[in-house]
Coordinates of N, CA, C and O in Angstrom, one line a residue:
M18 N -48.6 53.9 -153.4 CA -47.7 52.7 -153.2 C -46.4 52.9 -153.9 O -46.3 53.5 -155.0
I19 N -45.3 52.4 -153.3 CA -44.0 52.5 -153.9 C -43.9 51.5 -155.0 O -44.2 50.3 -154.8
K20 N -43.4 51.9 -156.2 CA -43.3 51.0 -157.3 C -41.8 50.9 -157.7 O -41.5 51.2 -158.8
N21 N -40.9 50.5 -156.8 CA -39.5 50.4 -157.1 C -39.2 48.9 -157.1 O -39.3 48.3 -156.1
K22 N -38.7 48.4 -158.2 CA -38.4 47.0 -158.4 C -37.4 46.5 -157.4 O -36.4 47.1 -157.1
G23 N -37.8 45.4 -156.7 CA -36.9 44.7 -155.8 C -37.0 45.3 -154.4 O -36.3 44.7 -153.5
F24 N -37.7 46.3 -154.1 CA -37.8 46.9 -152.8 C -38.9 46.1 -152.0 O -39.9 45.8 -152.6
Y25 N -38.7 45.9 -150.7 CA -39.7 45.3 -149.9 C -39.9 46.2 -148.7 O -39.1 46.9 -148.3
E26 N -41.1 46.1 -148.1 CA -41.5 46.9 -147.0 C -40.7 46.5 -145.7 O -40.6 45.3 -145.4
L27 N -40.1 47.5 -145.0 CA -39.4 47.2 -143.8 C -40.4 47.4 -142.6 O -41.3 48.1 -142.7
E28 N -40.1 46.6 -141.6 CA -40.9 46.7 -140.4 C -40.8 48.0 -139.6 O -41.6 48.3 -138.8
Y29 N -39.7 48.7 -139.8 CA -39.4 49.9 -139.0 C -40.4 51.0 -139.2 O -40.7 51.3 -140.4
L30 N -40.9 51.6 -138.2 CA -41.7 52.9 -138.3 C -41.1 53.9 -137.3 O -40.7 53.5 -136.1
S31 N -41.1 55.1 -137.6 CA -40.6 56.2 -136.7 C -41.7 56.3 -135.6 O -42.9 55.8 -135.8
N32 N -41.4 56.9 -134.5 CA -42.4 57.1 -133.4 C -43.6 57.9 -133.9 O -44.7 57.5 -133.6
E33 N -43.3 58.9 -134.8 CA -44.4 59.7 -135.3 C -45.4 58.8 -136.2 O -46.6 58.9 -136.1
S34 N -44.7 58.0 -137.0 CA -45.5 57.1 -137.9 C -46.3 56.0 -137.1 O -47.4 55.7 -137.4
K35 N -45.7 55.6 -136.0 CA -46.4 54.6 -135.1 C -47.7 55.2 -134.5 O -48.7 54.6 -134.5
R36 N -47.5 56.5 -134.0 CA -48.7 57.2 -133.5 C -49.8 57.4 -134.6 O -50.9 57.2 -134.3
S37 N -49.3 57.8 -135.7 CA -50.3 58.1 -136.8 C -51.0 56.8 -137.2 O -52.2 56.8 -137.4
K38 N -50.3 55.7 -137.3 CA -50.9 54.4 -137.6 C -51.9 54.0 -136.6 O -53.0 53.5 -136.9
E39 N -51.5 54.1 -135.3 CA -52.5 53.8 -134.2 C -53.7 54.6 -134.2 O -54.8 54.1 -133.9
Q40 N -53.6 55.9 -134.7 CA -54.8 56.8 -134.8 C -55.5 56.6 -136.1 O -56.5 57.4 -136.3
G41 N -55.1 55.7 -136.9 CA -55.8 55.5 -138.2 C -55.5 56.5 -139.2 O -56.3 56.7 -140.2
R42 N -54.5 57.3 -139.0 CA -54.1 58.4 -140.0 C -53.0 57.9 -140.9 O -52.4 56.8 -140.7
H43 N -52.8 58.6 -142.0 CA -51.7 58.3 -142.9 C -50.3 58.3 -142.2 O -50.1 59.1 -141.3
Y44 N -49.5 57.3 -142.5 CA -48.2 57.3 -141.9 C -47.2 56.9 -143.0 O -47.5 56.4 -144.1
F45 N -45.9 57.3 -142.8 CA -44.9 57.0 -143.8 C -44.2 55.7 -143.5 O -43.8 55.4 -142.4
R46 N -43.9 55.0 -144.6 CA -43.3 53.7 -144.4 C -41.9 53.7 -145.0 O -41.5 54.6 -145.7
Y47 N -41.1 52.7 -144.8 CA -39.8 52.5 -145.3 C -39.8 51.2 -146.1 O -40.4 50.2 -145.7
F48 N -39.0 51.2 -147.2 CA -38.8 50.0 -148.0 C -37.3 49.8 -148.1 O -36.5 50.8 -148.0
G49 N -36.9 48.6 -148.4 CA -35.4 48.3 -148.5 C -35.1 47.4 -149.6 O -35.9 46.7 -150.1
K50 N -33.8 47.4 -150.0 CA -33.3 46.5 -151.0 C -31.8 46.3 -150.6 O -31.1 47.3 -150.5
E51 N -31.4 45.1 -150.4 CA -30.0 44.8 -149.9 C -29.2 44.4 -151.1 O -29.6 43.8 -152.1
T52 N -27.9 44.7 -151.0 CA -26.9 44.3 -152.0 C -25.6 44.2 -151.2 O -25.4 44.7 -150.1
N53 N -24.6 43.6 -151.9 CA -23.3 43.5 -151.3 C -22.3 44.4 -152.1 O -22.5 44.5 -153.4
I54 N -21.4 45.0 -151.5 CA -20.4 45.8 -152.1 C -19.0 45.3 -151.7 O -18.7 45.0 -150.5
T55 N -18.1 45.2 -152.7 CA -16.7 44.8 -152.4 C -15.8 46.0 -152.7 O -15.8 46.5 -153.9
L56 N -15.0 46.4 -151.7 CA -14.1 47.5 -151.9 C -12.7 46.8 -152.0 O -12.3 46.0 -151.2
K57 N -12.0 47.2 -153.1 CA -10.6 46.6 -153.3 C -9.6 47.7 -153.1 O -9.7 48.8 -153.6
G58 N -8.6 47.3 -152.4 CA -7.5 48.2 -152.1 C -6.1 47.5 -152.0 O -6.1 46.3 -152.2
K59 N -5.1 48.2 -151.6 CA -3.8 47.7 -151.5 C -3.7 46.6 -150.4 O -3.0 45.6 -150.5
E60 N -4.5 46.8 -149.4 CA -4.6 45.9 -148.3 C -5.4 44.6 -148.5 O -5.4 43.7 -147.7
G61 N -6.1 44.6 -149.6 CA -7.0 43.5 -149.9 C -8.4 43.9 -150.2 O -8.7 45.0 -150.6
E62 N -9.4 43.0 -149.9 CA -10.8 43.3 -150.2 C -11.6 43.4 -148.9 O -11.3 42.8 -147.9
L63 N -12.6 44.3 -149.0 CA -13.5 44.4 -147.9 C -14.9 44.2 -148.4 O -15.4 44.9 -149.3
N64 N -15.6 43.2 -147.9 CA -16.9 42.9 -148.3 C -17.9 43.6 -147.3 O -17.8 43.4 -146.1
L65 N -18.8 44.4 -147.9 CA -19.7 45.2 -147.1 C -21.2 44.9 -147.5 O -21.4 44.5 -148.6
R66 N -22.0 45.1 -146.6 CA -23.5 45.0 -146.8 C -24.1 46.4 -147.0 O -23.8 47.3 -146.2
A67 N -24.9 46.5 -148.0 CA -25.5 47.8 -148.3 C -27.0 47.7 -148.3 O -27.5 46.8 -149.0
L68 N -27.6 48.5 -147.6 CA -29.1 48.6 -147.6 C -29.5 49.9 -148.2 O -29.2 51.0 -147.7
V69 N -30.2 49.8 -149.4 CA -30.7 51.0 -150.0 C -32.1 51.2 -149.4 O -32.9 50.3 -149.4
V70 N -32.3 52.3 -148.7 CA -33.6 52.6 -148.0 C -34.4 53.6 -148.9 O -33.8 54.6 -149.4
L71 N -35.6 53.3 -149.0 CA -36.6 54.2 -149.7 C -37.6 54.6 -148.7 O -38.3 53.8 -148.1
S72 N -37.5 55.9 -148.3 CA -38.4 56.4 -147.3 C -39.5 57.2 -148.0 O -39.3 58.1 -148.8
E73 N -40.8 56.9 -147.7 CA -41.9 57.6 -148.2 C -41.8 59.1 -147.8 O -42.1 60.0 -148.6
Q74 N -41.4 59.4 -146.5 CA -41.3 60.7 -146.1 C -40.3 61.5 -146.8 O -40.5 62.6 -147.2
K75 N -39.1 60.9 -147.0 CA -38.0 61.5 -147.7 C -38.4 61.7 -149.2 O -38.1 62.8 -149.8
L76 N -39.1 60.8 -149.7 CA -39.6 60.9 -151.1 C -40.5 62.1 -151.3 O -40.3 63.0 -152.2
Y77 N -41.4 62.3 -150.3 CA -42.3 63.5 -150.3 C -41.5 64.8 -150.2 O -41.7 65.7 -150.9
K78 N -40.6 64.8 -149.2 CA -39.8 66.0 -149.0 C -38.9 66.3 -150.2 O -38.7 67.5 -150.5
D79 N -38.3 65.3 -150.8 CA -37.4 65.6 -152.0 C -38.2 66.2 -153.1 O -37.7 67.2 -153.7
K80 N -39.4 65.7 -153.4 CA -40.2 66.3 -154.4 C -40.6 67.7 -154.1 O -40.5 68.6 -155.0
K81 N -41.0 67.9 -152.9 CA -41.5 69.2 -152.5 C -40.3 70.2 -152.5 O -40.5 71.4 -153.0
T82 N -39.1 69.8 -152.1 CA -38.0 70.7 -152.1 C -37.5 71.1 -153.5 O -37.2 72.2 -153.8
R83 N -37.5 70.1 -154.4 CA -37.2 70.3 -155.8 C -38.1 71.3 -156.4 O -37.7 72.3 -157.0
K84 N -39.4 71.1 -156.2 CA -40.4 72.0 -156.8 C -40.3 73.4 -156.3 O -40.3 74.4 -157.0
K85 N -40.1 73.6 -155.0 CA -39.9 74.9 -154.3 C -38.7 75.6 -154.9 O -38.7 76.8 -155.3
N86 N -37.6 74.9 -154.9 CA -36.3 75.5 -155.4 C -36.3 75.9 -156.9 O -35.8 76.9 -157.3
L87 N -36.9 75.0 -157.7 CA -36.9 75.3 -159.1 C -37.9 76.4 -159.4 O -37.6 77.3 -160.3
R88 N -39.0 76.5 -158.7 CA -39.9 77.6 -158.8 C -39.2 78.9 -158.5 O -39.4 79.9 -159.2
K89 N -38.4 78.9 -157.4 CA -37.7 80.1 -157.0 C -36.7 80.6 -158.1 O -36.6 81.8 -158.4
I90 N -36.0 79.6 -158.7 CA -35.1 80.0 -159.8 C -35.8 80.5 -161.0 O -35.4 81.5 -161.6
M91 N -36.9 79.8 -161.4 CA -37.7 80.2 -162.5 C -38.3 81.6 -162.3 O -38.3 82.4 -163.2
D92 N -38.7 81.9 -161.1 CA -39.2 83.2 -160.7 C -38.1 84.3 -160.9 O -38.4 85.4 -161.4
G93 N -36.9 83.9 -160.5 CA -35.7 84.8 -160.7 C -35.5 85.1 -162.2 O -35.2 86.3 -162.5
F94 N -35.6 84.1 -163.0 CA -35.4 84.3 -164.4 C -36.5 85.1 -165.0 O -36.3 86.0 -165.8
R95 N -37.8 84.9 -164.6 CA -38.9 85.7 -165.1 C -38.7 87.2 -164.6 O -39.0 88.1 -165.4
N96 N -38.2 87.4 -163.4 CA -37.9 88.7 -162.9 C -36.9 89.4 -163.8 O -37.0 90.6 -164.2
I97 N -35.8 88.7 -164.1 CA -34.7 89.3 -165.0 C -35.3 89.6 -166.4 O -35.1 90.6 -167.0
N98 N -36.1 88.6 -166.9 CA -36.7 88.8 -168.2 C -37.6 90.0 -168.3 O -37.6 90.7 -169.3
N99 N -38.4 90.2 -167.3 CA -39.3 91.4 -167.3 C -38.5 92.7 -167.3 O -39.1 93.7 -167.7
K100 N -37.3 92.7 -166.8 CA -36.5 94.0 -166.7 C -35.6 94.1 -167.9 O -34.9 95.2 -168.1
L101 N -35.5 93.1 -168.8 CA -34.6 93.1 -169.9 C -34.8 94.4 -170.8 O -35.9 94.8 -171.1
N102 N -33.7 94.9 -171.2 CA -33.6 96.1 -172.1 C -34.1 97.3 -171.5 O -34.5 98.3 -172.1
K103 N -34.1 97.4 -170.1 CA -34.5 98.6 -169.4 C -33.4 98.8 -168.3 O -32.8 97.9 -167.8
W104 N -33.2 100.0 -168.0 CA -32.2 100.4 -167.0 C -30.9 99.7 -167.2 O -30.4 99.7 -168.3
D105 N -30.3 99.2 -166.1 CA -29.0 98.5 -166.2 C -29.2 97.2 -167.0 O -28.2 96.6 -167.5
Y106 N -30.4 96.7 -167.2 CA -30.6 95.4 -167.9 C -30.5 95.6 -169.4 O -30.8 94.6 -170.1
K107 N -30.1 96.8 -169.9 CA -29.8 97.0 -171.3 C -28.5 96.4 -171.6 O -28.2 96.1 -172.8
K108 N -27.7 96.2 -170.6 CA -26.3 95.7 -170.8 C -26.2 94.2 -170.7 O -26.6 93.7 -169.6
K109 N -25.7 93.6 -171.7 CA -25.6 92.1 -171.7 C -24.8 91.6 -170.5 O -25.2 90.6 -169.9
D110 N -23.6 92.2 -170.3 CA -22.8 91.8 -169.2 C -23.5 91.9 -167.8 O -23.3 91.0 -167.0
F111 N -24.3 92.9 -167.7 CA -25.1 93.1 -166.4 C -26.1 91.9 -166.3 O -26.2 91.3 -165.2
V112 N -26.8 91.6 -167.4 CA -27.8 90.5 -167.3 C -27.1 89.2 -167.0 O -27.6 88.4 -166.2
V113 N -26.0 88.9 -167.7 CA -25.2 87.7 -167.4 C -24.8 87.6 -166.0 O -24.9 86.5 -165.3
K114 N -24.3 88.7 -165.4 CA -23.9 88.7 -164.0 C -25.1 88.4 -163.1 O -25.0 87.7 -162.1
K115 N -26.3 89.0 -163.4 CA -27.5 88.7 -162.6 C -27.9 87.3 -162.6 O -28.2 86.7 -161.6
I116 N -27.8 86.6 -163.8 CA -28.1 85.2 -163.9 C -27.1 84.4 -163.2 O -27.5 83.5 -162.4
H117 N -25.8 84.7 -163.3 CA -24.8 84.0 -162.5 C -25.0 84.1 -161.0 O -24.8 83.2 -160.2
G118 N -25.4 85.3 -160.6 CA -25.8 85.5 -159.2 C -27.0 84.7 -158.7 O -27.0 84.2 -157.6
L119 N -27.9 84.5 -159.6 CA -29.1 83.7 -159.3 C -28.7 82.2 -159.2 O -29.3 81.5 -158.3
L120 N -27.8 81.8 -160.0 CA -27.4 80.4 -160.0 C -26.2 80.0 -159.2 O -25.9 78.8 -158.9
Y121 N -25.4 81.0 -158.7 CA -24.2 80.8 -158.0 C -24.4 79.9 -156.8 O -25.2 80.1 -155.9
K122 N -23.6 78.8 -156.7 CA -23.6 77.9 -155.6 C -25.0 77.3 -155.4 O -25.4 76.9 -154.3
N123 N -25.8 77.2 -156.4 CA -27.1 76.6 -156.3 C -27.1 75.2 -157.0 O -26.9 75.1 -158.2
K124 N -27.4 74.2 -156.1 CA -27.3 72.8 -156.6 C -28.4 72.5 -157.6 O -28.3 71.5 -158.3
W125 N -29.4 73.4 -157.7 CA -30.5 73.2 -158.7 C -30.2 73.7 -160.1 O -31.0 73.4 -161.0
K126 N -29.1 74.4 -160.3 CA -28.8 75.0 -161.6 C -28.7 74.0 -162.7 O -28.9 74.3 -163.8
K127 N -28.3 72.8 -162.3 CA -28.2 71.7 -163.4 C -29.5 71.4 -164.1 O -29.5 70.8 -165.1
F128 N -30.6 71.8 -163.5 CA -31.9 71.5 -164.0 C -32.5 72.7 -164.9 O -33.6 72.6 -165.3
I129 N -31.6 73.7 -165.1 CA -32.0 74.9 -165.8 C -31.2 75.0 -167.1 O -30.0 74.9 -167.1
N130 N -31.9 75.3 -168.2 CA -31.3 75.7 -169.5 C -31.6 77.1 -169.7 O -32.7 77.6 -169.5
Y131 N -30.6 77.9 -170.1 CA -30.8 79.3 -170.5 C -29.9 79.8 -171.6 O -28.8 79.2 -171.8
K132 N -30.3 80.8 -172.2 CA -29.4 81.4 -173.3 C -29.7 82.9 -173.3 O -30.8 83.3 -173.3
V133 N -28.6 83.7 -173.4 CA -28.6 85.1 -173.5 C -28.1 85.5 -174.9 O -27.0 85.1 -175.2
E134 N -28.9 86.1 -175.7 CA -28.6 86.5 -177.0 C -28.8 87.9 -177.3 O -29.5 88.6 -176.6
G135 N -28.1 88.4 -178.3 CA -28.3 89.8 -178.7 C -27.2 90.7 -178.2 O -26.3 90.3 -177.5
N136 N -27.3 92.0 -178.5 CA -26.4 93.0 -178.1 C -27.0 93.9 -177.1 O -28.3 93.9 -176.9
D137 N -26.2 94.8 -176.4 CA -26.7 95.8 -175.5 C -27.9 96.5 -176.1 O -27.9 97.0 -177.2
G138 N -29.0 96.6 -175.3 CA -30.2 97.3 -175.7 C -31.2 96.4 -176.5 O -32.3 96.7 -176.7
N139 N -30.7 95.3 -177.0 CA -31.6 94.3 -177.7 C -31.3 92.9 -177.3 O -30.9 92.1 -178.1
I140 N -31.4 92.7 -176.0 CA -31.1 91.4 -175.4 C -32.3 90.5 -175.4 O -33.4 90.9 -175.1
K141 N -32.1 89.2 -175.7 CA -33.2 88.2 -175.6 C -32.7 87.1 -174.6 O -31.6 86.6 -174.7
L142 N -33.6 86.7 -173.8 CA -33.3 85.7 -172.8 C -34.3 84.5 -173.0 O -35.5 84.8 -173.0
S143 N -33.8 83.3 -173.1 CA -34.6 82.2 -173.1 C -34.2 81.3 -172.0 O -33.0 81.1 -171.7
F144 N -35.2 80.6 -171.4 CA -34.9 79.8 -170.2 C -36.0 78.7 -170.0 O -37.1 78.9 -170.5
G145 N -35.6 77.6 -169.4 CA -36.6 76.6 -169.1 C -35.9 75.5 -168.3 O -34.7 75.5 -168.0
L146 N -36.8 74.5 -168.0 CA -36.3 73.4 -167.2 C -35.6 72.3 -168.1 O -36.1 72.1 -169.3
N147 N -34.6 71.7 -167.7 CA -33.9 70.6 -168.4 C -34.6 69.4 -168.0 O -34.3 68.7 -167.0
K148 N -35.6 69.0 -168.8 CA -36.5 67.9 -168.4 C -35.7 66.5 -168.4 O -36.1 65.7 -167.6
E149 N -34.7 66.4 -169.2 CA -33.9 65.2 -169.2 C -33.2 65.0 -167.9 O -33.2 63.9 -167.3
K150 N -32.6 66.1 -167.4 CA -31.9 66.1 -166.1 C -32.9 65.8 -165.0 O -32.6 65.1 -164.0
L151 N -34.1 66.4 -165.1 CA -35.1 66.1 -164.0 C -35.5 64.6 -164.0 O -35.6 64.0 -163.0
R152 N -35.7 64.1 -165.2 CA -36.1 62.6 -165.3 C -35.0 61.8 -164.7 O -35.3 60.8 -164.0
E153 N -33.7 62.1 -164.9 CA -32.6 61.3 -164.4 C -32.5 61.4 -162.9 O -32.1 60.5 -162.2
S154 N -32.9 62.5 -162.3 CA -32.8 62.7 -160.8 C -33.9 62.1 -160.0 O -33.8 61.7 -158.9
I155 N -35.1 61.9 -160.6 CA -36.3 61.5 -159.9 C -36.1 60.1 -159.3 O -36.6 59.8 -158.2
P156 N -35.5 59.1 -160.0 CA -35.3 57.8 -159.4 C -34.6 57.8 -158.1 O -34.6 56.8 -157.3
M157 N -33.8 58.9 -157.8 CA -33.0 58.9 -156.5 C -33.9 59.5 -155.4 O -33.5 59.5 -154.2
D158 N -35.0 60.1 -155.7 CA -35.9 60.7 -154.7 C -36.2 59.7 -153.6 O -36.6 58.5 -153.9
G159 N -36.1 60.1 -152.3 CA -36.5 59.3 -151.2 C -35.5 58.2 -150.8 O -35.7 57.5 -149.8
K160 N -34.3 58.1 -151.4 CA -33.4 57.0 -151.2 C -32.1 57.5 -150.5 O -31.7 58.6 -150.7
Y161 N -31.6 56.6 -149.7 CA -30.3 56.7 -149.1 C -29.8 55.3 -148.8 O -30.5 54.4 -148.9
V162 N -28.4 55.2 -148.6 CA -27.8 53.9 -148.5 C -27.1 53.8 -147.1 O -26.5 54.8 -146.7
I163 N -27.3 52.7 -146.5 CA -26.6 52.4 -145.2 C -25.6 51.3 -145.5 O -26.0 50.2 -146.0
I164 N -24.4 51.6 -145.3 CA -23.3 50.6 -145.6 C -22.7 50.1 -144.2 O -22.4 50.9 -143.4
T165 N -22.6 48.8 -144.1 CA -22.1 48.3 -142.8 C -21.3 47.0 -143.1 O -21.4 46.4 -144.2
D166 N -20.5 46.6 -142.1 CA -19.7 45.4 -142.3 C -20.4 44.3 -141.4 O -19.8 43.2 -141.2
T167 N -21.6 44.5 -141.0 CA -22.3 43.5 -140.2 C -22.7 42.3 -141.0 O -23.0 42.5 -142.2
D168 N -22.8 41.2 -140.4 CA -23.3 39.9 -141.0 C -24.8 40.0 -141.3 O -25.5 40.3 -140.3
P169 N -25.2 39.8 -142.5 CA -26.7 39.8 -142.8 C -27.4 38.8 -142.0 O -28.6 39.0 -141.7
N170 N -26.8 37.7 -141.5 CA -27.5 36.8 -140.7 C -27.6 37.3 -139.2 O -28.4 36.7 -138.4
G171 N -26.8 38.3 -138.9 CA -26.9 38.8 -137.5 C -28.2 39.5 -137.2 O -28.8 39.3 -136.1
F172 N -28.7 40.3 -138.1 CA -30.0 41.0 -137.9 C -30.5 41.4 -139.3 O -29.8 41.6 -140.3
S173 N -31.8 41.6 -139.3 CA -32.6 41.9 -140.5 C -32.3 43.3 -141.0 O -31.8 44.2 -140.3
S174 N -32.8 43.6 -142.2 CA -32.7 44.9 -142.8 C -33.5 45.9 -141.9 O -33.1 47.1 -141.7
S175 N -34.7 45.5 -141.4 CA -35.5 46.4 -140.5 C -34.7 46.7 -139.3 O -34.7 47.9 -138.8
K176 N -34.0 45.8 -138.7 CA -33.2 46.0 -137.5 C -32.0 47.0 -137.8 O -31.7 47.8 -137.0
L177 N -31.4 46.8 -138.9 CA -30.3 47.6 -139.4 C -30.8 49.1 -139.5 O -30.1 50.0 -139.0
L178 N -31.9 49.3 -140.1 CA -32.5 50.6 -140.2 C -32.8 51.2 -138.8 O -32.5 52.4 -138.6
E179 N -33.4 50.4 -138.0 CA -33.7 50.9 -136.6 C -32.4 51.3 -135.9 O -32.4 52.4 -135.3
I180 N -31.4 50.5 -136.0 CA -30.1 50.9 -135.3 C -29.6 52.2 -135.9 O -29.2 53.1 -135.2
Y181 N -29.6 52.3 -137.2 CA -29.2 53.5 -137.9 C -30.0 54.8 -137.4 O -29.4 55.8 -137.1
K182 N -31.3 54.6 -137.4 CA -32.2 55.7 -137.0 C -32.0 56.1 -135.5 O -32.2 57.3 -135.2
K183 N -31.6 55.2 -134.7 CA -31.5 55.5 -133.3 C -30.1 56.0 -132.9 O -29.9 56.3 -131.7
Q184 N -29.2 56.1 -133.8 CA -27.9 56.7 -133.5 C -28.0 58.1 -133.1 O -28.9 58.9 -133.5
T185 N -27.2 58.5 -132.2 CA -27.1 60.0 -131.9 C -25.9 60.5 -132.8 O -24.8 60.0 -132.8
H186 N -26.3 61.6 -133.5 CA -25.3 62.2 -134.4 C -24.5 63.3 -133.8 O -24.9 64.1 -133.1

């Protein structure tokens, strides 16, 4: 069960979830929380409706993706660590370049702490997960925001999600 304060279950189900529900199997649900946003600019103010959507399926995928990608990075660090002070890995500059290559353009690098110490031939590498950064990111799992200028009295949050999901991109 989703335990996010202020979220309520939306009536929308994907076609796949509808089939699963009809067959008595597990299906993914959506939850919502509405708020208003005011944008201020030179031209004046714009009042918008924002629906924060919490998708069980996206929540599952976000957790799985984070776990897979962090495991891959940590395996890369273990690989470097196992080669430390052997062959080209005796050179500190080489080790640092390998680490930079591992993390280059990787959005998951913010979750990793590492330190390279020592001199050529006597290098020590320490690495691990940044648990604080991980804790900060978890509340965003499974969520996205739909922003519209439609009147909340025009249609429900469930209908807004349905319209959004049925768009052709």
